[in-house]
């Protein structure tokens, strides 16, 4: 299984970026997908989550109204559109493919196991 993120970079405050995550060698639409981030000196936090068919999404309070998660199951790809970026959004962003025995589990349920990507760096300058 490979989970590969792309789309990070350096952007000025107020700018936008679109992250992508492609997963291979797994049944993509069987997995809940999430974006996590870890900033300098901070713990990893979940930024956003989307269920297998995109029917339910979750956003951390800090990104609500600015970030949008989506997925294209036909392309095995997850996206995170990030608008109005702020310096506090600076972090390594990780894609996670989360397996739950119950396919219809929402984003509040624990994952039985998770495949992680290597991360993509997002840096927002003030």
Tab-separated table of C-alpha atoms in Angstrom:
chain	number	residue	atom	x	y	z
A	1	UNK	CA	0.000	0.000	0.000
A	2	UNK	CA	1.239	3.459	-0.886
A	3	UNK	CA	-0.211	6.745	0.289
A	4	UNK	CA	1.395	9.763	-1.333
A	5	UNK	CA	0.659	13.415	-0.641
A	6	UNK	CA	1.442	16.334	-2.921
A	7	UNK	CA	0.636	19.995	-3.321
A	8	UNK	CA	2.375	21.533	-0.349
A	9	UNK	CA	4.574	24.585	-0.612
A	10	UNK	CA	5.260	28.110	0.511
A	11	UNK	CA	2.413	30.611	0.360
A	12	UNK	CA	1.730	34.050	1.772
A	13	UNK	CA	-0.914	34.611	4.416
A	14	UNK	CA	-4.321	34.807	2.813
A	15	UNK	CA	-3.309	32.523	-0.012
A	16	UNK	CA	-4.545	29.092	-1.035
A	17	UNK	CA	-3.172	25.638	-1.638
A	18	UNK	CA	-4.724	22.377	-2.742
A	19	UNK	CA	-3.293	19.190	-1.323
A	20	UNK	CA	-3.786	15.850	-3.022
A	21	UNK	CA	-3.328	12.329	-1.741
A	22	UNK	CA	-3.267	9.262	-3.913
A	23	UNK	CA	-3.575	5.797	-2.425
A	24	UNK	CA	-2.687	2.635	-4.273
A	25	UNK	CA	-2.971	-1.104	-3.677
A	26	UNK	CA	-6.049	-0.725	-1.516
A	27	UNK	CA	-9.782	-0.565	-2.094
A	28	UNK	CA	-9.965	3.188	-1.799
A	29	UNK	CA	-13.707	3.512	-1.329
A	30	UNK	CA	-13.534	1.106	1.574
A	31	UNK	CA	-11.478	3.577	3.595
A	32	UNK	CA	-12.392	6.640	5.558
A	33	UNK	CA	-9.821	9.291	4.681
A	34	UNK	CA	-8.370	12.034	6.834
A	35	UNK	CA	-5.876	14.853	6.782
A	36	UNK	CA	-3.688	15.389	9.826
A	37	UNK	CA	-1.056	18.010	10.462
A	38	UNK	CA	1.838	18.497	12.812
A	39	UNK	CA	3.269	21.946	13.322
A	40	UNK	CA	6.630	22.804	14.882
A	41	UNK	CA	6.609	21.767	18.514
A	42	UNK	CA	3.022	20.605	18.326
A	43	UNK	CA	1.273	17.275	18.482
A	44	UNK	CA	-0.264	15.763	15.381
A	45	UNK	CA	-3.888	16.809	15.027
A	46	UNK	CA	-6.677	15.744	12.744
A	47	UNK	CA	-7.626	18.567	10.432
A	48	UNK	CA	-10.404	16.971	8.434
A	49	UNK	CA	-12.061	13.654	7.678
A	50	UNK	CA	-14.380	12.278	5.023
A	51	UNK	CA	-16.330	9.045	5.006
A	52	UNK	CA	-16.115	6.443	2.256
A	53	UNK	CA	-18.672	8.046	-0.044
A	54	UNK	CA	-18.119	11.652	0.959
A	55	UNK	CA	-21.432	11.711	2.762
A	56	UNK	CA	-20.036	12.942	6.057
A	57	UNK	CA	-17.162	15.285	6.735
A	58	UNK	CA	-15.429	16.610	9.822
A	59	UNK	CA	-13.325	19.730	10.298
A	60	UNK	CA	-11.285	20.943	13.220
A	61	UNK	CA	-12.616	24.225	14.580
A	62	UNK	CA	-9.430	25.986	13.547
A	63	UNK	CA	-10.033	25.294	9.840
A	64	UNK	CA	-13.821	25.372	9.542
A	65	UNK	CA	-14.960	27.657	6.761
A	66	UNK	CA	-11.473	27.801	5.237
A	67	UNK	CA	-10.635	24.197	4.315
A	68	UNK	CA	-12.681	21.796	2.206
A	69	UNK	CA	-12.075	18.058	2.030
A	70	UNK	CA	-13.225	15.985	-0.930
A	71	UNK	CA	-12.482	12.670	-2.584
A	72	UNK	CA	-12.688	11.093	-6.010
A	73	UNK	CA	-13.070	7.358	-5.540
A	74	UNK	CA	-12.684	6.708	-9.262
A	75	UNK	CA	-9.196	8.246	-9.066
A	76	UNK	CA	-8.252	6.896	-5.623
A	77	UNK	CA	-7.544	10.473	-4.637
A	78	UNK	CA	-8.248	12.666	-1.637
A	79	UNK	CA	-8.081	16.453	-1.697
A	80	UNK	CA	-7.824	19.300	0.764
A	81	UNK	CA	-8.564	22.773	-0.537
A	82	UNK	CA	-7.060	25.287	1.855
A	83	UNK	CA	-8.074	28.924	1.579
A	84	UNK	CA	-7.292	31.994	3.675
A	85	UNK	CA	-4.155	30.333	4.948
A	86	UNK	CA	-2.554	31.754	8.069
A	87	UNK	CA	0.926	31.338	9.558
A	88	UNK	CA	-0.534	29.037	12.214
A	89	UNK	CA	-1.468	26.615	9.419
A	90	UNK	CA	2.236	25.988	8.859
A	91	UNK	CA	2.784	22.275	9.375
A	92	UNK	CA	3.564	18.960	7.785
A	93	UNK	CA	0.295	17.646	6.406
A	94	UNK	CA	-0.323	13.913	6.382
A	95	UNK	CA	-2.892	11.853	4.564
A	96	UNK	CA	-4.361	8.862	6.389
A	97	UNK	CA	-6.345	5.957	4.979
A	98	UNK	CA	-8.360	4.694	7.936
A	99	UNK	CA	-9.915	1.228	8.025
A	100	UNK	CA	-12.914	0.472	10.167
A	101	UNK	CA	-14.587	-2.927	10.162
A	102	UNK	CA	-17.926	-1.154	9.807
A	103	UNK	CA	-17.818	0.608	6.466
A	104	UNK	CA	-20.386	3.182	7.521
A	105	UNK	CA	-18.507	4.416	10.579
A	106	UNK	CA	-18.424	8.187	10.775
A	107	UNK	CA	-15.417	10.334	11.564
A	108	UNK	CA	-15.861	10.026	15.322
A	109	UNK	CA	-15.185	6.290	15.328
A	110	UNK	CA	-11.729	4.928	16.003
A	111	UNK	CA	-9.926	3.344	13.092
A	112	UNK	CA	-8.900	-0.289	13.347
A	113	UNK	CA	-5.715	0.531	11.475
A	114	UNK	CA	-4.319	3.371	9.419
A	115	UNK	CA	-2.034	3.734	6.444
A	116	UNK	CA	-0.044	6.968	6.521
A	117	UNK	CA	1.632	9.002	3.861
A	118	UNK	CA	5.038	10.618	4.273
A	119	UNK	CA	3.614	14.108	4.457
A	120	UNK	CA	3.800	17.331	2.483
A	121	UNK	CA	5.085	20.561	3.985
A	122	UNK	CA	2.890	23.652	4.040
A	123	UNK	CA	4.537	26.909	5.050
A	124	UNK	CA	2.564	30.132	5.342
A	125	UNK	CA	4.519	33.365	5.595
A	126	UNK	CA	3.137	36.471	7.268
